[in-house]
PDB file of C-alpha atoms and ligand atoms in Angstrom:
ATOM      1  CA  MET A  51      -8.550  -7.648  -5.613  1.00 98.00           C
ATOM      2  CA  VAL A  52     -11.537  -9.141  -3.003  1.00 98.00           C
ATOM      3  CA  GLU A  53     -14.913  -6.992  -3.171  1.00 97.00           C
ATOM      4  CA  ASP A  54     -18.721  -8.294  -2.723  1.00 96.00           C
ATOM      5  CA  GLU A  55     -20.026  -5.148  -4.752  1.00 95.00           C
ATOM      6  CA  VAL A  56     -20.421  -6.915  -8.051  1.00 95.00           C
ATOM      7  CA  SER A  57     -20.233  -3.602 -10.770  1.00 94.00           C
ATOM      8  CA  LEU A  58     -17.936  -1.681  -8.368  1.00 94.00           C
ATOM      9  CA  ALA A  59     -15.454  -4.821  -8.521  1.00 96.00           C
ATOM     10  CA  ASN A  60     -15.871  -5.753 -12.417  1.00 96.00           C
ATOM     11  CA  LEU A  61     -15.659  -1.844 -13.182  1.00 95.00           C
ATOM     12  CA  ILE A  62     -11.967  -1.358 -11.224  1.00 96.00           C
ATOM     13  CA  LYS A  63     -10.825  -4.672 -13.047  1.00 96.00           C
ATOM     14  CA  GLU A  64     -11.216  -3.513 -16.109  1.00 95.00           C
ATOM     15  CA  GLY A  65     -10.281  -0.160 -15.412  1.00 94.00           C
ATOM     16  CA  LEU A  66      -6.914  -1.635 -13.900  1.00 94.00           C
ATOM     17  CA  GLU A  67      -6.475  -4.428 -16.804  1.00 91.00           C
ATOM     18  CA  ASP A  68      -6.060  -1.133 -19.136  1.00 88.00           C
ATOM     19  CA  GLU A  69      -3.250  -0.011 -17.259  1.00 87.00           C
ATOM     20  CA  GLY A  70      -2.388  -3.365 -18.344  1.00 85.00           C
ATOM     21  CA  TYR A  71      -2.456  -4.961 -15.082  1.00 91.00           C
ATOM     22  CA  SER A  72      -4.011  -8.630 -14.363  1.00 92.00           C
ATOM     23  CA  VAL A  73      -6.732  -8.816 -11.923  1.00 95.00           C
ATOM     24  CA  ASP A  74      -7.983 -11.771 -10.315  1.00 96.00           C
ATOM     25  CA  LEU A  75     -11.674 -10.989  -8.255  1.00 97.00           C
ATOM     26  CA  ALA A  76     -13.051 -12.421  -4.942  1.00 97.00           C
ATOM     27  CA  TYR A  77     -16.427 -12.266  -4.544  1.00 97.00           C
ATOM     28  CA  ASP A  78     -16.583 -12.967  -0.987  1.00 97.00           C
ATOM     29  CA  GLY A  79     -14.116 -12.727   1.600  1.00 97.00           C
ATOM     30  CA  GLU A  80     -13.299 -17.386   1.627  1.00 98.00           C
ATOM     31  CA  GLU A  81     -12.610 -17.412  -1.900  1.00 97.00           C
ATOM     32  CA  GLY A  82     -10.144 -13.996  -1.371  1.00 98.00           C
ATOM     33  CA  LEU A  83      -8.743 -16.163   1.248  1.00 98.00           C
ATOM     34  CA  TYR A  84      -7.936 -19.120  -0.395  1.00 97.00           C
ATOM     35  CA  LEU A  85      -6.925 -16.996  -3.462  1.00 97.00           C
ATOM     36  CA  ALA A  86      -4.584 -14.916  -1.332  1.00 97.00           C
ATOM     37  CA  LEU A  87      -3.216 -17.641   0.476  1.00 96.00           C
ATOM     38  CA  ASN A  88      -2.313 -20.056  -2.424  1.00 93.00           C
ATOM     39  CA  GLU A  89      -2.049 -17.354  -5.935  1.00 90.00           C
ATOM     40  CA  PRO A  90       1.696 -15.216  -6.226  1.00 88.00           C
ATOM     41  CA  TYR A  91       0.095 -11.814  -6.351  1.00 94.00           C
ATOM     42  CA  ASP A  92       2.204  -8.265  -6.197  1.00 93.00           C
ATOM     43  CA  ILE A  93      -0.363  -6.554  -4.476  1.00 97.00           C
ATOM     44  CA  ILE A  94      -4.387  -7.381  -3.077  1.00 98.00           C
ATOM     45  CA  ILE A  95      -7.051  -4.412  -3.032  1.00 98.00           C
ATOM     46  CA  LEU A  96      -8.840  -5.726  -0.553  1.00 97.00           C
ATOM     47  CA  ASP A  97     -12.467  -4.567   0.744  1.00 95.00           C
ATOM     48  CA  ILE A  98     -13.808  -4.298   4.877  1.00 93.00           C
ATOM     49  CA  MET A  99     -17.054  -5.276   4.594  1.00 93.00           C
ATOM     50  CA  LEU A 100     -17.114  -8.787   3.058  1.00 95.00           C
ATOM     51  CA  PRO A 101     -19.353 -11.764   3.301  1.00 97.00           C
ATOM     52  CA  LYS A 102     -18.256 -15.420   4.974  1.00 97.00           C
ATOM     53  CA  MET A 103     -15.017 -12.703   6.297  1.00 97.00           C
ATOM     54  CA  ASP A 104     -14.033  -9.791   6.168  1.00 95.00           C
ATOM     55  CA  GLY A 105     -11.245  -8.001   5.242  1.00 96.00           C
ATOM     56  CA  ILE A 106      -9.692  -7.030   8.899  1.00 95.00           C
ATOM     57  CA  GLU A 107      -9.754 -11.174   9.396  1.00 97.00           C
ATOM     58  CA  ILE A 108      -8.282 -11.990   5.666  1.00 98.00           C
ATOM     59  CA  ALA A 109      -5.239  -9.221   6.587  1.00 97.00           C
ATOM     60  CA  LYS A 110      -5.143 -11.137   9.695  1.00 97.00           C
ATOM     61  CA  THR A 111      -4.679 -14.586   8.608  1.00 98.00           C
ATOM     62  CA  VAL A 112      -2.667 -13.482   5.640  1.00 97.00           C
ATOM     63  CA  ARG A 113      -0.073 -12.014   8.160  1.00 97.00           C
ATOM     64  CA  SER A 114      -0.266 -15.143  10.270  1.00 97.00           C
ATOM     65  CA  LYS A 115       0.838 -17.236   7.232  1.00 96.00           C
ATOM     66  CA  ASN A 116       3.805 -15.455   7.061  1.00 95.00           C
ATOM     67  CA  ILE A 117       2.734 -13.940   3.506  1.00 95.00           C
ATOM     68  CA  ARG A 118       4.552 -10.350   2.571  1.00 93.00           C
ATOM     69  CA  THR A 119       2.084  -9.553  -0.381  1.00 95.00           C
ATOM     70  CA  PRO A 120       1.386  -5.723  -0.398  1.00 96.00           C
ATOM     71  CA  ILE A 121      -2.532  -4.693   1.342  1.00 97.00           C
ATOM     72  CA  LEU A 122      -4.421  -1.848  -0.098  1.00 97.00           C
ATOM     73  CA  MET A 123      -7.641  -1.882   1.658  1.00 95.00           C
ATOM     74  CA  LEU A 124     -10.986  -0.475   0.944  1.00 92.00           C
ATOM     75  CA  THR A 125     -12.643   1.093   3.477  1.00 84.00           C
ATOM     76  CA  ALA A 126     -16.405   2.209   3.548  1.00 78.00           C
ATOM     77  CA  LYS A 127     -16.199   3.890   6.578  1.00 70.00           C
ATOM     78  CA  ASP A 128     -14.257   7.422   7.238  1.00 73.00           C
ATOM     79  CA  THR A 129     -13.421   7.044  10.863  1.00 80.00           C
ATOM     80  CA  ILE A 130      -9.729   6.788  12.100  1.00 85.00           C
ATOM     81  CA  GLN A 131     -10.972   3.715  14.464  1.00 86.00           C
ATOM     82  CA  ASP A 132     -11.367   1.656  10.837  1.00 84.00           C
ATOM     83  CA  LYS A 133      -8.731   2.907   9.735  1.00 86.00           C
ATOM     84  CA  VAL A 134      -6.433   1.891  12.616  1.00 89.00           C
ATOM     85  CA  LEU A 135      -7.748  -1.176  12.418  1.00 89.00           C
ATOM     86  CA  GLY A 136      -7.035  -2.192   9.376  1.00 89.00           C
ATOM     87  CA  LEU A 137      -3.521  -1.375   9.268  1.00 91.00           C
ATOM     88  CA  ASP A 138      -2.652  -3.023  12.344  1.00 93.00           C
ATOM     89  CA  SER A 139      -4.036  -5.922  10.965  1.00 94.00           C
ATOM     90  CA  GLY A 140      -1.613  -6.088   8.496  1.00 95.00           C
ATOM     91  CA  ALA A 141      -2.386  -3.168   5.141  1.00 96.00           C
ATOM     92  CA  ASP A 142      -0.134  -1.511   4.380  1.00 96.00           C
ATOM     93  CA  ASP A 143      -1.796   1.676   3.039  1.00 95.00           C
ATOM     94  CA  TYR A 144      -5.737   2.701   2.785  1.00 93.00           C
ATOM     95  CA  LEU A 145      -8.788   3.887   0.771  1.00 94.00           C
ATOM     96  CA  THR A 146     -11.763   5.237   1.604  1.00 91.00           C
ATOM     97  CA  LYS A 147     -14.950   4.591  -0.322  1.00 89.00           C
ATOM     98  CA  PRO A 148     -15.696   6.279  -3.028  1.00 89.00           C
ATOM     99  CA  PHE A 149     -12.423   6.683  -4.636  1.00 92.00           C
ATOM    100  CA  SER A 150     -11.093   8.239  -7.835  1.00 93.00           C
ATOM    101  CA  PHE A 151      -9.575   5.353  -9.664  1.00 95.00           C
ATOM    102  CA  ASP A 152      -6.438   7.404 -10.101  1.00 94.00           C
ATOM    103  CA  GLU A 153      -6.023   7.636  -6.579  1.00 95.00           C
ATOM    104  CA  LEU A 154      -6.488   4.089  -6.650  1.00 96.00           C
ATOM    105  CA  LEU A 155      -3.984   3.777  -9.128  1.00 95.00           C
ATOM    106  CA  ALA A 156      -1.461   5.970  -7.306  1.00 94.00           C
ATOM    107  CA  ARG A 157      -1.405   3.937  -4.413  1.00 95.00           C
ATOM    108  CA  MET A 158      -0.947   0.957  -5.964  1.00 95.00           C
ATOM    109  CA  ARG A 159       2.375   2.060  -8.027  1.00 92.00           C
ATOM    110  CA  ALA A 160       3.234   3.654  -4.841  1.00 92.00           C
ATOM    111  CA  ILE A 161       2.885   0.063  -2.648  1.00 93.00           C
ATOM    112  CA  LEU A 162       4.322  -1.381  -5.569  1.00 91.00           C
ATOM    113  CA  ARG A 163       7.651   0.549  -5.702  1.00 87.00           C
ATOM    114  CA  ARG A 164       8.001  -0.327  -2.707  1.00 87.00           C
ATOM    115  CA  SER A 165       7.397  -3.722  -1.669  1.00 87.00           C
ATOM    116  CA  PHE A 166       9.993  -4.123  -5.091  1.00 82.00           C
ATOM    117  CA  GLY A 167      12.739  -1.837  -3.238  1.00 81.00           C
ATOM    118  CA  GLU A 168      12.948   1.314  -5.826  1.00 76.00           C
ATOM    119  CA  VAL A 169      12.349   4.336  -4.433  1.00 74.00           C
ATOM    120  CA  LYS A 170      12.100   6.170  -7.718  1.00 82.00           C
ATOM    121  CA  ASN A 171       9.429   5.679 -10.705  1.00 85.00           C
ATOM    122  CA  THR A 172      11.855   5.035 -13.559  1.00 91.00           C
ATOM    123  CA  VAL A 173      14.030   1.229 -13.117  1.00 91.00           C
ATOM    124  CA  LYS A 174      17.343   0.834 -15.432  1.00 93.00           C
ATOM    125  CA  VAL A 175      18.754  -1.755 -16.667  1.00 95.00           C
ATOM    126  CA  ALA A 176      21.630  -0.708 -18.476  1.00 95.00           C
ATOM    127  CA  ASP A 177      20.851   1.445 -21.473  1.00 96.00           C
ATOM    128  CA  LEU A 178      16.687   0.660 -21.035  1.00 97.00           C
ATOM    129  CA  GLU A 179      14.763   2.206 -19.111  1.00 96.00           C
ATOM    130  CA  LEU A 180      11.140   1.886 -17.297  1.00 95.00           C
ATOM    131  CA  ASN A 181       8.726   4.568 -15.882  1.00 93.00           C
ATOM    132  CA  LEU A 182       6.618   2.761 -13.372  1.00 89.00           C
ATOM    133  CA  ASP A 183       4.252   6.000 -13.471  1.00 86.00           C
ATOM    134  CA  THR A 184       3.391   6.760 -17.334  1.00 89.00           C
ATOM    135  CA  HIS A 185       5.256   3.249 -18.784  1.00 92.00           C
ATOM    136  CA  GLU A 186       7.402   4.821 -21.146  1.00 95.00           C
ATOM    137  CA  VAL A 187       9.969   2.884 -22.098  1.00 97.00           C
ATOM    138  CA  LYS A 188      13.069   4.302 -23.898  1.00 97.00           C
ATOM    139  CA  ARG A 189      16.104   2.641 -24.548  1.00 97.00           C
ATOM    140  CA  SER A 190      19.990   4.749 -25.448  1.00 95.00           C
ATOM    141  CA  GLY A 191      16.796   7.370 -24.970  1.00 94.00           C
ATOM    142  CA  LYS A 192      14.513   6.613 -27.580  1.00 95.00           C
ATOM    143  CA  VAL A 193      10.998   5.889 -27.152  1.00 97.00           C
ATOM    144  CA  ILE A 194      10.264   2.509 -27.285  1.00 97.00           C
ATOM    145  CA  GLU A 195       5.999   1.673 -28.339  1.00 96.00           C
ATOM    146  CA  LEU A 196       5.280  -1.658 -26.401  1.00 95.00           C
ATOM    147  CA  THR A 197       1.710  -2.983 -25.964  1.00 93.00           C
ATOM    148  CA  SER A 198       0.078  -3.134 -22.570  1.00 89.00           C
ATOM    149  CA  LYS A 199       1.053  -7.088 -22.346  1.00 90.00           C
ATOM    150  CA  GLU A 200       4.506  -6.551 -23.483  1.00 94.00           C
ATOM    151  CA  TYR A 201       4.562  -3.612 -20.961  1.00 95.00           C
ATOM    152  CA  ALA A 202       3.430  -5.543 -18.137  1.00 93.00           C
ATOM    153  CA  LEU A 203       6.112  -9.264 -19.437  1.00 95.00           C
ATOM    154  CA  LEU A 204       8.965  -6.037 -19.493  1.00 96.00           C
ATOM    155  CA  GLU A 205       7.612  -4.846 -17.135  1.00 94.00           C
ATOM    156  CA  TYR A 206       7.900  -8.269 -14.479  1.00 94.00           C
ATOM    157  CA  LEU A 207      11.401  -9.032 -16.044  1.00 96.00           C
ATOM    158  CA  VAL A 208      12.894  -5.993 -15.422  1.00 95.00           C
ATOM    159  CA  LEU A 209      11.649  -5.029 -11.756  1.00 91.00           C
ATOM    160  CA  ASN A 210      13.312  -8.985 -11.296  1.00 92.00           C
ATOM    161  CA  LYS A 211      16.276  -8.461 -12.948  1.00 93.00           C
ATOM    162  CA  ASN A 212      19.194 -11.578 -12.671  1.00 94.00           C
ATOM    163  CA  ARG A 213      16.400 -13.375 -11.441  1.00 94.00           C
ATOM    164  CA  LEU A 214      15.559 -16.402 -13.551  1.00 95.00           C
ATOM    165  CA  LEU A 215      11.888 -16.453 -14.516  1.00 95.00           C
ATOM    166  CA  SER A 216       9.286 -19.339 -15.264  1.00 92.00           C
ATOM    167  CA  ARG A 217       7.085 -19.323 -17.979  1.00 89.00           C
ATOM    168  CA  THR A 218       4.561 -20.164 -14.951  1.00 86.00           C
ATOM    169  CA  ASP A 219       5.795 -17.204 -13.306  1.00 88.00           C
ATOM    170  CA  ILE A 220       4.881 -15.481 -16.264  1.00 90.00           C
ATOM    171  CA  ILE A 221       1.640 -16.765 -16.711  1.00 87.00           C
ATOM    172  CA  GLU A 222       0.643 -15.859 -13.033  1.00 84.00           C
ATOM    173  CA  HIS A 223       1.592 -11.963 -12.932  1.00 86.00           C
ATOM    174  CA  ILE A 224       0.545 -11.017 -16.177  1.00 87.00           C
ATOM    175  CA  TYR A 225      -2.700 -13.375 -17.409  1.00 84.00           C
ATOM    176  CA  ASP A 226      -5.397 -13.605 -14.687  1.00 79.00           C
ATOM    177  CA  TYR A 227      -6.254 -16.590 -12.885  1.00 72.00           C
ATOM    178  CA  ASN A 228      -8.836 -17.803 -15.454  1.00 69.00           C
ATOM    179  CA  TYR A 229      -6.227 -17.895 -17.730  1.00 68.00           C
ATOM    180  CA  ASP A 230      -5.518 -21.249 -20.167  1.00 68.00           C
ATOM    181  CA  PHE A 231      -2.958 -21.950 -19.826  1.00 65.00           C
ATOM    182  CA  ASP A 232      -0.853 -22.168 -22.947  1.00 71.00           C
ATOM    183  CA  SER A 233       3.055 -21.326 -22.633  1.00 65.00           C
ATOM    184  CA  ASN A 234       3.862 -21.194 -25.823  1.00 83.00           C
ATOM    185  CA  VAL A 235       2.180 -17.506 -25.847  1.00 86.00           C
ATOM    186  CA  ILE A 236       4.769 -16.726 -23.312  1.00 89.00           C
ATOM    187  CA  ASP A 237       7.250 -17.620 -25.818  1.00 90.00           C
ATOM    188  CA  VAL A 238       5.232 -15.749 -28.702  1.00 92.00           C
ATOM    189  CA  LEU A 239       5.498 -12.671 -26.371  1.00 93.00           C
ATOM    190  CA  VAL A 240       9.556 -12.616 -25.288  1.00 95.00           C
ATOM    191  CA  ALA A 241      10.121 -12.849 -29.292  1.00 96.00           C
ATOM    192  CA  ARG A 242       7.746  -9.534 -29.914  1.00 96.00           C
ATOM    193  CA  LEU A 243       9.215  -7.795 -26.759  1.00 97.00           C
ATOM    194  CA  ARG A 244      12.810  -8.704 -28.310  1.00 97.00           C
ATOM    195  CA  ARG A 245      12.404  -7.546 -31.337  1.00 97.00           C
ATOM    196  CA  LYS A 246      11.071  -4.324 -29.802  1.00 97.00           C
ATOM    197  CA  ILE A 247      14.238  -3.968 -27.285  1.00 96.00           C
ATOM    198  CA  ASP A 248      16.901  -5.897 -28.467  1.00 96.00           C
ATOM    199  CA  LYS A 249      16.930  -6.247 -32.202  1.00 95.00           C
ATOM    200  CA  ASP A 250      18.570  -3.073 -32.762  1.00 93.00           C
ATOM    201  CA  PHE A 251      21.136  -3.149 -30.418  1.00 94.00           C
ATOM    202  CA  ASP A 252      24.175  -4.831 -29.768  1.00 93.00           C
ATOM    203  CA  LYS A 253      23.777  -5.795 -26.331  1.00 95.00           C
ATOM    204  CA  LYS A 254      21.192  -8.334 -25.622  1.00 96.00           C
ATOM    205  CA  LEU A 255      19.089  -8.080 -22.452  1.00 97.00           C
ATOM    206  CA  ILE A 256      16.977 -10.464 -22.731  1.00 97.00           C
ATOM    207  CA  HIS A 257      18.272 -14.107 -22.065  1.00 96.00           C
ATOM    208  CA  THR A 258      16.476 -17.271 -22.291  1.00 95.00           C
ATOM    209  CA  VAL A 259      17.518 -20.040 -20.509  1.00 91.00           C
ATOM    210  CA  ARG A 260      16.531 -23.197 -22.421  1.00 89.00           C
ATOM    211  CA  GLY A 261      13.742 -25.434 -20.570  1.00 85.00           C
ATOM    212  CA  VAL A 262      13.361 -23.218 -17.815  1.00 89.00           C
ATOM    213  CA  GLY A 263      12.649 -19.773 -18.767  1.00 93.00           C
ATOM    214  CA  TYR A 264      13.946 -16.058 -19.261  1.00 96.00           C
ATOM    215  CA  MET A 265      16.141 -13.399 -17.007  1.00 96.00           C
ATOM    216  CA  VAL A 266      16.950  -9.597 -17.672  1.00 97.00           C
ATOM    217  CA  LYS A 267      20.360  -8.540 -17.170  1.00 94.00           C
ATOM    218  CA  GLU A 268      23.208  -6.005 -17.969  1.00 88.00           C
TER     219      GLU A 268
HETATM  220 CA1  LIG B 135     -18.187  -4.170   0.591  1.00 89.84          CA
END
């Protein structure tokens, strides 16, 4: 998230973390552009009016480098020109300030669904079912309670099913930029998730590729 209003940025980061997202914050345009170009993100929330470089310039630069990360733009002014300019510069959607947190979440979910090629709010692998909106997880119809980090890991694995994900991929997606890297944390988290998702079932869905990482497949 690139936003120079520090208190608003911190408030949204906290709210998103409560929802299980991990969030990096940049308070000016240059830092925002640097992160957008150098870190893999699922979505960029981008304010337009920023110190050092504005959001329009950032979006144009990101797209000129062929980075397809979805961009949700925050527009202060409710003018048609601003929205058109934002979308034309490479944003996927926009939200006019002030906005409700619920609307931000709903727009993020819609954008993330589209970017992962899902049209429904539920994703299935064998008899495992995730609801991307409510974060409810079921296996064989039975609800499984997960912590927000366990859910974040499972969702990342399921949305990338049949793809091998390294520990670094996983850390970068479910922890924020300031996280002190310790790949052991991922092994512990995967072990906890396995106990809840796979242990009581014959068919195992979470697979380990020794020395490399993890994969969800049928
Ligand atoms: Ca601003």
